[in-house]
Tab-separated table of C-alpha atoms and ligand atoms in Angstrom:
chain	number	residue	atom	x	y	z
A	1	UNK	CA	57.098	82.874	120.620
A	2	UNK	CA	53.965	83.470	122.061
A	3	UNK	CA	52.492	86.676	120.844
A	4	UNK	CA	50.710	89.330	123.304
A	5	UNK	CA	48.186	92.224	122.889
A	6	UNK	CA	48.209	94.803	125.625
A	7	UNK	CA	48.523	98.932	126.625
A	8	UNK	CA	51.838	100.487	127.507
A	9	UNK	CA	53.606	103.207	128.332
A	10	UNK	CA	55.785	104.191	125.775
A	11	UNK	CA	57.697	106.976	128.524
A	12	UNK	CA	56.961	108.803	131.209
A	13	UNK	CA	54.525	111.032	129.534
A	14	UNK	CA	52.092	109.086	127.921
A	15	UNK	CA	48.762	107.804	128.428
A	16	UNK	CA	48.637	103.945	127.734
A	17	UNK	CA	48.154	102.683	124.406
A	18	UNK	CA	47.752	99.830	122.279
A	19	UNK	CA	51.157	97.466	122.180
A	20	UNK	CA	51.855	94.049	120.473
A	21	UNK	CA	54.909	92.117	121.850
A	22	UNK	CA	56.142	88.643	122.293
A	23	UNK	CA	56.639	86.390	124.957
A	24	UNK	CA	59.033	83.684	125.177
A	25	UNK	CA	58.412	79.825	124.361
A	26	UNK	CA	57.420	78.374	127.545
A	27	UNK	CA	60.061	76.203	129.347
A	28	UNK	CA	59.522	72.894	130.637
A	29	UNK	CA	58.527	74.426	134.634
A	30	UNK	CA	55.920	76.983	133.079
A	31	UNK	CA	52.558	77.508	132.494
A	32	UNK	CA	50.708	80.084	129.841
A	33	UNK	CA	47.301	81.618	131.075
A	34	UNK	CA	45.074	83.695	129.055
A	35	UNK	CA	44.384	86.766	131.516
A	36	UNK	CA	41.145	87.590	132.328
A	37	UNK	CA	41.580	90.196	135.102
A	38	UNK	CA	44.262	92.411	135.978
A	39	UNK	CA	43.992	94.953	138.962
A	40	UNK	CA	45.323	98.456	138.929
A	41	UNK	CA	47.324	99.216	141.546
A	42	UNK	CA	49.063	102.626	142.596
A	43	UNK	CA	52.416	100.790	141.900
A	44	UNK	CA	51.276	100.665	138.195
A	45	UNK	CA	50.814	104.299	137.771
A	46	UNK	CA	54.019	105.204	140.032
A	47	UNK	CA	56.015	103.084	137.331
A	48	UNK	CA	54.242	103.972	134.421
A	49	UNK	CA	55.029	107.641	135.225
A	50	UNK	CA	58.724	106.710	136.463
A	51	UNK	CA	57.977	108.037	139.900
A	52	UNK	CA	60.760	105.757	141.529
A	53	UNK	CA	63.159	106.360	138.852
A	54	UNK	CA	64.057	102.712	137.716
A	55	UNK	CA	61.300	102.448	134.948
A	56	UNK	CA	61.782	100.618	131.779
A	57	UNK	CA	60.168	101.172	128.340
A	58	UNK	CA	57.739	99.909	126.613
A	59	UNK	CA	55.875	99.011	129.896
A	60	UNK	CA	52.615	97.150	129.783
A	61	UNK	CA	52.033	97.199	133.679
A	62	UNK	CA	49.677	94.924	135.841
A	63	UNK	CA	50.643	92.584	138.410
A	64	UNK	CA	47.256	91.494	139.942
A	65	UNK	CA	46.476	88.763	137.026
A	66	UNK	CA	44.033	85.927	137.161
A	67	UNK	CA	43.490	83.898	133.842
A	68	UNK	CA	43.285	80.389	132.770
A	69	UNK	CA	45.839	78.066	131.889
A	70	UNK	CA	46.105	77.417	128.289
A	71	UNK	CA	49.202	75.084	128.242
A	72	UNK	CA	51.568	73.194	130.879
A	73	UNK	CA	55.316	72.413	129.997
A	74	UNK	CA	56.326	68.538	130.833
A	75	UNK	CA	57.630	69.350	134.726
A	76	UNK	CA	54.570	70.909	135.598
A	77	UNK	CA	52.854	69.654	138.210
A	78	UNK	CA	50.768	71.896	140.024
A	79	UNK	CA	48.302	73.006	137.005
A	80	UNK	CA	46.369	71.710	134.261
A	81	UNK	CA	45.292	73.127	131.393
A	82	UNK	CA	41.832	74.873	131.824
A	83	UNK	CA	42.538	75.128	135.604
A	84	UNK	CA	42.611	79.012	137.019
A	85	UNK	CA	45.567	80.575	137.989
A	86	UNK	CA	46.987	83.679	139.303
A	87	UNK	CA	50.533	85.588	139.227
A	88	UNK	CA	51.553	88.726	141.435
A	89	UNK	CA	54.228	90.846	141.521
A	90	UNK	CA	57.058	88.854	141.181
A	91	UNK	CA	58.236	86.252	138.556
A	92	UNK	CA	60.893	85.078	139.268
A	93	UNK	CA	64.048	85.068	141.741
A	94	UNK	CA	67.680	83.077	142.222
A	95	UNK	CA	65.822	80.327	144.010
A	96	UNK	CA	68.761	79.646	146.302
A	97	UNK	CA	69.700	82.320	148.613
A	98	UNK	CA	68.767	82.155	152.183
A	99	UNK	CA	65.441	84.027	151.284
A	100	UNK	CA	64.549	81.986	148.660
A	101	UNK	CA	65.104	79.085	150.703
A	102	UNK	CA	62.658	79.982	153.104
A	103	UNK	CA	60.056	81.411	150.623
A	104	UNK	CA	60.386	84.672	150.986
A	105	UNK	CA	61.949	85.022	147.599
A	106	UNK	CA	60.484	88.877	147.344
A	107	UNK	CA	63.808	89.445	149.454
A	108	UNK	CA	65.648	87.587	147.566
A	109	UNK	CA	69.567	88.182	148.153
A	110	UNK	CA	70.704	88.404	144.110
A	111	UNK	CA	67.286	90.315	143.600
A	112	UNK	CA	63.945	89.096	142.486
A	113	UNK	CA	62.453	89.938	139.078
A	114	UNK	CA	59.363	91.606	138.659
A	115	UNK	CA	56.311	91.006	136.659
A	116	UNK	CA	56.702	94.215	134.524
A	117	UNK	CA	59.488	96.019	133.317
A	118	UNK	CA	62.619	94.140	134.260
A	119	UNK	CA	65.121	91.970	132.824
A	120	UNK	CA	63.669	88.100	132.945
A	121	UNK	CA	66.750	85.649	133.792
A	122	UNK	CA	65.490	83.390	131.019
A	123	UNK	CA	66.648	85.364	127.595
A	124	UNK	CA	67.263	89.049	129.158
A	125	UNK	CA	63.809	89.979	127.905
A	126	UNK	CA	62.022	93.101	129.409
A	127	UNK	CA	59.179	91.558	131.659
A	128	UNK	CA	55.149	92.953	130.560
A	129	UNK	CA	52.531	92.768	132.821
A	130	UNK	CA	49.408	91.936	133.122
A	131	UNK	CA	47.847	94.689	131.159
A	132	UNK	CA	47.868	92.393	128.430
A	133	UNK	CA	46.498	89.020	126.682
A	134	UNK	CA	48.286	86.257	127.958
A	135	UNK	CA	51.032	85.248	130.259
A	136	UNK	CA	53.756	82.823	130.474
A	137	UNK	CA	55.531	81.840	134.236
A	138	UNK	CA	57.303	79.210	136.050
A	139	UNK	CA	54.853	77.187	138.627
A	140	UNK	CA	56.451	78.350	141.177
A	141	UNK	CA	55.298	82.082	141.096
A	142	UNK	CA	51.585	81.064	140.059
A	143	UNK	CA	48.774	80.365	142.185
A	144	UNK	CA	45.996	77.888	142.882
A	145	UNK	CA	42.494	80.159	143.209
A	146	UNK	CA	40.001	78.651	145.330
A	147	UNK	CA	37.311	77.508	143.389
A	148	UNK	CA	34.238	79.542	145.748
A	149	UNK	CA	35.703	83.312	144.878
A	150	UNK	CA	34.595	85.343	142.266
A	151	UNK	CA	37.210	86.116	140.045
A	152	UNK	CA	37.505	89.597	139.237
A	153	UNK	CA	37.852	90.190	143.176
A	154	UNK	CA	40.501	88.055	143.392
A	155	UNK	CA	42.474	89.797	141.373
A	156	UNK	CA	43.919	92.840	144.004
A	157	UNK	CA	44.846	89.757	146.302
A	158	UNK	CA	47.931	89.476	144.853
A	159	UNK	CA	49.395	92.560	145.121
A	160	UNK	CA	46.513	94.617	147.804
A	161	UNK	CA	46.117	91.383	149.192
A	162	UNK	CA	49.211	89.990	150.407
A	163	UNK	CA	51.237	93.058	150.711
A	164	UNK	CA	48.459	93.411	153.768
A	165	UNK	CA	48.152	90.121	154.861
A	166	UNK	CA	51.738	90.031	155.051
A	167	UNK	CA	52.862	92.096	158.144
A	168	UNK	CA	49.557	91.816	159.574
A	169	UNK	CA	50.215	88.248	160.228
A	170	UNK	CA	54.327	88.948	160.619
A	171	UNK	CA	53.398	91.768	163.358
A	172	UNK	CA	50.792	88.803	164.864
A	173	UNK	CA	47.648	90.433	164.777
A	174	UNK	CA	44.517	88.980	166.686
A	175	UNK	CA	42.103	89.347	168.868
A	176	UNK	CA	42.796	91.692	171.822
A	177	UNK	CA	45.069	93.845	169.782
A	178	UNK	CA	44.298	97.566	168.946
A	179	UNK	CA	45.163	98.283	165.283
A	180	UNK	CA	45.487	100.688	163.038
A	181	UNK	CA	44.968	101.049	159.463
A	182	UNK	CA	46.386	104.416	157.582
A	183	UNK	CA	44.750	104.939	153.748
A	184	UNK	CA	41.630	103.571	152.846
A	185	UNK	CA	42.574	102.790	148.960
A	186	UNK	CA	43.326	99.325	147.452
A	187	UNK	CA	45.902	98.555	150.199
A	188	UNK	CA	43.884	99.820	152.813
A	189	UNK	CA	40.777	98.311	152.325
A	190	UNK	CA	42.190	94.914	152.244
A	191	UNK	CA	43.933	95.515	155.186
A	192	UNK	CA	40.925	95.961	157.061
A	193	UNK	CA	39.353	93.364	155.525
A	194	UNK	CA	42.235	91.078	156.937
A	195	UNK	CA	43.053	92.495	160.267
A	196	UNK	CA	39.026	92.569	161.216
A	197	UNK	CA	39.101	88.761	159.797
A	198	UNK	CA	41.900	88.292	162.622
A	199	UNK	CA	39.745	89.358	165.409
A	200	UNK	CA	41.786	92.381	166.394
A	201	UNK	CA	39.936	95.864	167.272
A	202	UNK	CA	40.300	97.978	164.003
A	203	UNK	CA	41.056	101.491	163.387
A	204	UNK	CA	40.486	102.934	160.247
A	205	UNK	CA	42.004	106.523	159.533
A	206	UNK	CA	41.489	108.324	156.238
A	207	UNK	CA	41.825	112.157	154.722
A	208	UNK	CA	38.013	111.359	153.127
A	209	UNK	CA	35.223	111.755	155.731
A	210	UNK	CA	33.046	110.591	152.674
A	211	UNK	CA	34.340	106.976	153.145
A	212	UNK	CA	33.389	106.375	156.981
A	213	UNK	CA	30.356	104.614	156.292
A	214	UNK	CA	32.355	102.331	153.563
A	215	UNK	CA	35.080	101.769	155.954
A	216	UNK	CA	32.443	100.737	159.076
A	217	UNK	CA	30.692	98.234	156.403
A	218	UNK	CA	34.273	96.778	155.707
A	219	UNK	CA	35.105	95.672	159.160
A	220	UNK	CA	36.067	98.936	161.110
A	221	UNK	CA	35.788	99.406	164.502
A	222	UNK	CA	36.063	102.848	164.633
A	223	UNK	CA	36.499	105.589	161.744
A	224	UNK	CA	38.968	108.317	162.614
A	225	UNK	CA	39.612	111.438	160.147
A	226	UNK	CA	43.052	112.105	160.063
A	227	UNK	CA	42.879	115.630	159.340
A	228	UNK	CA	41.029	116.266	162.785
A	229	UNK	CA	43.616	116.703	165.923
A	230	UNK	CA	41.480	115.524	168.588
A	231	UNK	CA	40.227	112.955	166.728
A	232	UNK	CA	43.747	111.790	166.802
A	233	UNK	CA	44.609	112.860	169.923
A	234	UNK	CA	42.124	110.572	171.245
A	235	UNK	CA	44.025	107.622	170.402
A	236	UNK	CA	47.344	108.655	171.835
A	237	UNK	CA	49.684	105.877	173.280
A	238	UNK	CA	47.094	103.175	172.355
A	239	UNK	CA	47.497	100.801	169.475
A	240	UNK	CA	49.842	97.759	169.161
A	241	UNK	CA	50.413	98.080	165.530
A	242	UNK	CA	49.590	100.739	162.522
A	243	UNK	CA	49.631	99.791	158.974
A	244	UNK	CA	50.443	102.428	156.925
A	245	UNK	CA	49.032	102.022	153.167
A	246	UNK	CA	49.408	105.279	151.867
A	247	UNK	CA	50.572	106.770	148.083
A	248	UNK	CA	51.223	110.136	148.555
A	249	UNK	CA	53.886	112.212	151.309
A	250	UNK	CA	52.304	112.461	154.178
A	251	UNK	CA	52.900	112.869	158.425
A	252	UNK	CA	53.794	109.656	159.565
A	253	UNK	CA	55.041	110.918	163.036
A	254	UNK	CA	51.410	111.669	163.380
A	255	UNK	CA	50.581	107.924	163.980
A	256	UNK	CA	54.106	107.135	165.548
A	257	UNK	CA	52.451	109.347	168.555
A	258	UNK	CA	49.625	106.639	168.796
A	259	UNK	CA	51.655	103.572	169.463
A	260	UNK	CA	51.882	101.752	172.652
A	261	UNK	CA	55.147	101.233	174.342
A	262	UNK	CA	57.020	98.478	172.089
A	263	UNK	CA	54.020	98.733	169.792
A	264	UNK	CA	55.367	99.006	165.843
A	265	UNK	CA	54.319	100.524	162.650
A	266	UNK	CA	55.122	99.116	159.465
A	267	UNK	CA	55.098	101.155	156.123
A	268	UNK	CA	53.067	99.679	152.432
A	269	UNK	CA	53.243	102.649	151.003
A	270	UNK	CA	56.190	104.315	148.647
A	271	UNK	CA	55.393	107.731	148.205
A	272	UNK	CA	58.036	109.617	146.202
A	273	UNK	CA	59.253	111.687	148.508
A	274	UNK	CA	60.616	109.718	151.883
A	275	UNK	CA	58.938	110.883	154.936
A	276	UNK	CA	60.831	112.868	158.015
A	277	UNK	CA	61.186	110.772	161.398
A	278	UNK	CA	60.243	112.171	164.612
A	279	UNK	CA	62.719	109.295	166.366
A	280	UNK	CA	61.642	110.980	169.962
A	281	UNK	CA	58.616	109.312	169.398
A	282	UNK	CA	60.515	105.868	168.850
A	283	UNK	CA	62.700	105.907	171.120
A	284	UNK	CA	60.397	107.170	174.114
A	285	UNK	CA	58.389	104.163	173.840
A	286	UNK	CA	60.673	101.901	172.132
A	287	UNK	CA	58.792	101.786	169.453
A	288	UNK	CA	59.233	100.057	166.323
A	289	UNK	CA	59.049	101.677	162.561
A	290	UNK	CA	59.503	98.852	159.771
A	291	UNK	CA	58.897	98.081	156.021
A	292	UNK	CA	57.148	95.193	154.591
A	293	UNK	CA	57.179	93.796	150.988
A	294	UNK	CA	54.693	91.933	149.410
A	295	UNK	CA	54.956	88.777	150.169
A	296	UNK	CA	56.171	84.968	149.606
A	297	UNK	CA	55.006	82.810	146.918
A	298	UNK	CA	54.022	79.894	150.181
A	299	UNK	CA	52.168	82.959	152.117
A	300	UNK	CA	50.823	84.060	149.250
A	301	UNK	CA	48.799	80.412	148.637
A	302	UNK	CA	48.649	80.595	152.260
A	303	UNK	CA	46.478	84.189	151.865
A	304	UNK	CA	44.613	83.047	148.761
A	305	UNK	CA	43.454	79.567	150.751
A	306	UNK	CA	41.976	81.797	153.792
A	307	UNK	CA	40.064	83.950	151.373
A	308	UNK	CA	38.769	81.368	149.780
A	309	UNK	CA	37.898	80.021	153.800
A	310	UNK	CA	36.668	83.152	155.080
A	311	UNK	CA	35.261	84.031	151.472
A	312	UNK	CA	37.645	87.074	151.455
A	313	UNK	CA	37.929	89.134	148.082
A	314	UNK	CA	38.350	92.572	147.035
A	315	UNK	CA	35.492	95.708	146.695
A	316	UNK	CA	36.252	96.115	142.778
A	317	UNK	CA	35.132	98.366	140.041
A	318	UNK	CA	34.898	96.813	136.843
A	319	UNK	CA	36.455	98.982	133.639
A	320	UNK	CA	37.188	97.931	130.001
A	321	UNK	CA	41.039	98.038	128.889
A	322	UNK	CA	40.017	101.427	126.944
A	323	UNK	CA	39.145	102.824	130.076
A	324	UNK	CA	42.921	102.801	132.054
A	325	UNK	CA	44.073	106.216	131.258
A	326	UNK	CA	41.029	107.455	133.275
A	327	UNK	CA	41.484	104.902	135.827
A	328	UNK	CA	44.455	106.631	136.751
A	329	UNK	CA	43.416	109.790	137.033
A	330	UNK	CA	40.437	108.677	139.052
A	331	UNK	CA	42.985	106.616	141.737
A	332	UNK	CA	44.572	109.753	142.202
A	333	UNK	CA	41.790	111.960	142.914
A	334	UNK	CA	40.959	108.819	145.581
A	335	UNK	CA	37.878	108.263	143.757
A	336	UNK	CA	37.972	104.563	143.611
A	337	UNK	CA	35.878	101.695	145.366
A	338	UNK	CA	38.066	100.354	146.326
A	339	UNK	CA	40.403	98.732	143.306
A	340	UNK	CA	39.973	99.160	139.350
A	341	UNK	CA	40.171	95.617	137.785
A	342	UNK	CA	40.199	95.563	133.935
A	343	UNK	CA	38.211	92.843	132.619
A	344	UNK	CA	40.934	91.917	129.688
A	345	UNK	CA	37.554	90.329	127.349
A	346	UNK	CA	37.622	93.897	126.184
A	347	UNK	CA	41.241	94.056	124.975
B	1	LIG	P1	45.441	103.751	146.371
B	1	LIG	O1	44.381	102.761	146.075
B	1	LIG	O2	45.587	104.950	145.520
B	1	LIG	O3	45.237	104.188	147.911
B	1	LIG	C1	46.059	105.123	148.539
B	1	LIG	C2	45.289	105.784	149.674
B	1	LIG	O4	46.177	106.687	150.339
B	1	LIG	C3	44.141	106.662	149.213
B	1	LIG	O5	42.964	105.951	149.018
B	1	LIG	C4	44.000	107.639	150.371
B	1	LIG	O6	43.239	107.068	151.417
B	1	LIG	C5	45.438	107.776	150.869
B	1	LIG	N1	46.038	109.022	150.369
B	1	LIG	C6	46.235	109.374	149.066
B	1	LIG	N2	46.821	110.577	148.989
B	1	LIG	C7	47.010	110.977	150.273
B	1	LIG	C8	47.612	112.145	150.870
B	1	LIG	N3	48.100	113.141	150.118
B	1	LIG	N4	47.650	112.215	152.224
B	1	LIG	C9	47.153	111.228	152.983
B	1	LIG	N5	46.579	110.110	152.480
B	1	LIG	C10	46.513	110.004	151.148
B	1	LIG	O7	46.885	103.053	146.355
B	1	LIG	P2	47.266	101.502	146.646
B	1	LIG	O8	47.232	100.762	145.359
B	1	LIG	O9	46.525	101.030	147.820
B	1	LIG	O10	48.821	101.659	147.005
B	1	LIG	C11	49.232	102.381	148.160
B	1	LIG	C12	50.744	102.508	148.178
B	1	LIG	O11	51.321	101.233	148.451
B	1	LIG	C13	51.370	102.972	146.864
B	1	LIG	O12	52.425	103.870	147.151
B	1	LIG	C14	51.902	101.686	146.263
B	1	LIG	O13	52.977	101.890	145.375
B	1	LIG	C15	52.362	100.977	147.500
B	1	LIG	N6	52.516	99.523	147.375
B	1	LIG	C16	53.479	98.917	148.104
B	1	LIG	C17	53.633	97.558	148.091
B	1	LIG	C18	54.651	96.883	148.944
B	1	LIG	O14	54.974	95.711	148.693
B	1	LIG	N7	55.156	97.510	149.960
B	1	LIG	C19	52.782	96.780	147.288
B	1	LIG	C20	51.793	97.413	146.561
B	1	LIG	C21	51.654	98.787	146.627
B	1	LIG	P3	42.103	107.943	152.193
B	1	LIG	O15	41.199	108.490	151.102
B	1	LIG	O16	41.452	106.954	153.054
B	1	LIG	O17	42.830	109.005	152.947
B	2	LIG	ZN1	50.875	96.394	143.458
B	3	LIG	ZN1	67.192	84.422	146.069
């Protein structure tokens, strides 16, 4: 057994604290990293606090990990010891199912397993994240890192990242397309990272006016404040897609009114509460309202590779493992530029 130091949750109602656990003895297909970043995202906090009502305990969350690999089992084939690598939200999955087949094993048909605070298919062991020391996976859900990005940065791509990249490329965005990005958080910001990267004309909207110059420096073609009616109204029956990246209930049939006819909006975000549909403003334009998930572990090298092409990473704020409880609190107050990364030296 390998043995890990890291912060959990011990319920619903408490901060994050010091936790030792073990991990189990690697199998021949997996690797061990020692973590060196982990990035917080809104997921972590939703679970920590059992805001989706499936949480385990203890949970040491974290599912935005880059470390370095400190051992490879005999069948391993894709890493070396001392290489980086980096593991996302999922671990594992039944590796056979039509999903799985085509590497898209977040939808995987008998259910995937996530990096923190579920069953593993190995021994039944609760999954912890990346909050933590060290790591142990099969190949298959790590990561090559290219070798040109800075580290801590990379971090949020592989949860803020590719849950982005994801239906931006599914929903083809490019150049001559009108698109729209809801939420400028960790989601957000990568979004409009990536859909400026694909040369389409980029909307920002947000609730904070103080973020329009951030948001015009990240690739934004033009800032709206959501709050603001005729700023809205403005961009009625316009865009071809909206991405919609927000934490927190909100009016979605708002930006439903924007799309073009057989335009399509597809929801990140998983507030608590599930949102009310206008469907008049679907169906009068045949409009489109979808979901996206992450993403595959081949479009997730896929993403990594075209960061590391278009030297891609994420705005981060550094903060030491001591510092998470506060973290939270500041991501909810939207007071975060634009993703917490803990730098795990300080565990
Ligand atoms: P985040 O960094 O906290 O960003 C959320 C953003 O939403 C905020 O920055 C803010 O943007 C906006 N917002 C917050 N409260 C709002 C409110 N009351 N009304 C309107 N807008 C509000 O969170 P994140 O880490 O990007 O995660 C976003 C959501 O995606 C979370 O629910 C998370 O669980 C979910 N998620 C989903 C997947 C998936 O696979 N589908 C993967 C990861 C995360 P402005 O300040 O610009 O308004
Ligand atoms: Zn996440
Ligand atoms: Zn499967």
């Amino acid at each position: 057994m390998t043995v890990s130091k890291g912060y959990a949750a011990q319920d619903k109602t408490t901060p994050l604290a010091p936790f030792s656990f073990e991990r189990r003895d690697p199998l021949p297909t997996d690797i061990a990293i020692d973590i060196l970043y982990c990035g917080v995202c809104h997921s972590d906090l939703h679970m920590a606090r059992n805001e989706w009502g499936n949480s385990l305990y203890p949970m040491v969350p974290g599912h935005e990990i880059v470390g370095k690999v400190t051992f490879v089992g005999s069948a391993v084939t894709k890493f070396k010891v001392g290489q980086i690598a980096a593991i996302g939200v999922i671990i594992d999955s039944c590796r056979k199912c039509p999903s799985c087949n085509a590497g898209e094993e977040q939808y995987c048909e008998d259910g995937m397993v996530l990096t923190y605070a579920q069953p593993d298919r190995v021994e039944g062991r609760l999954t912890q994240g990346g909050y933590s020391s060290n790591y142990v996976v099969d190949e298959r859900f790590a990561h090559t890192v290219p070798e040109n990005l800075n580290l801590a940065g990379v971090a949020p791509l592989l949860c803020a990242g590719i849950t982005t990249y994801s239906p931006l490329r599914h929903w083809k965005v490019e150049p001559g397309k009108k698109v729209g990005i809801v939420g400028l958080g960790g989601l957000g910001h990568m979004a409009l990272k990536f859909a400026h990267s694909f040369g389409a004309h980029v909307v920002q909207f947000t609730t904070s006016e103080a973020k329009r110059a951030d948001a015009l420096r990240l690739g934004a073609d033009e800032v709206v404040l959501s709050k603001d009616d005729a700023q809205m109204k403005k961009h009625e029956n316009s865009f071809d897609f909206i991405l919609d990246a927000v934490s927190a209930p909100h009016d979605i049939n708002a930006y439903t009114a924007l799309l073009k006819r057989d335009a399509a909006m597809a929801l990140v975000g998983l507030p608590d509460v599930p949102p009310v549909i206008n469907i008049g403003n679907l169906v009068f334009k045949r409009a489109a309202l979808s979901g996206s998930l992450i993403g595959g572990m081949p479009q997730t090298q896929e993403m990594l590779d075209y960061c590391g092409e278009h030297n891609i990473t994420s705005d981060v704020e550094i903060v030491p493992m001591q510092k998470i409880n506060e973290a939270f609190e500041r991501m909810l107050k939207q007071d975060v530029k634009y993703r917490f990364v803990i730098d795990m030296a300080t565990l």
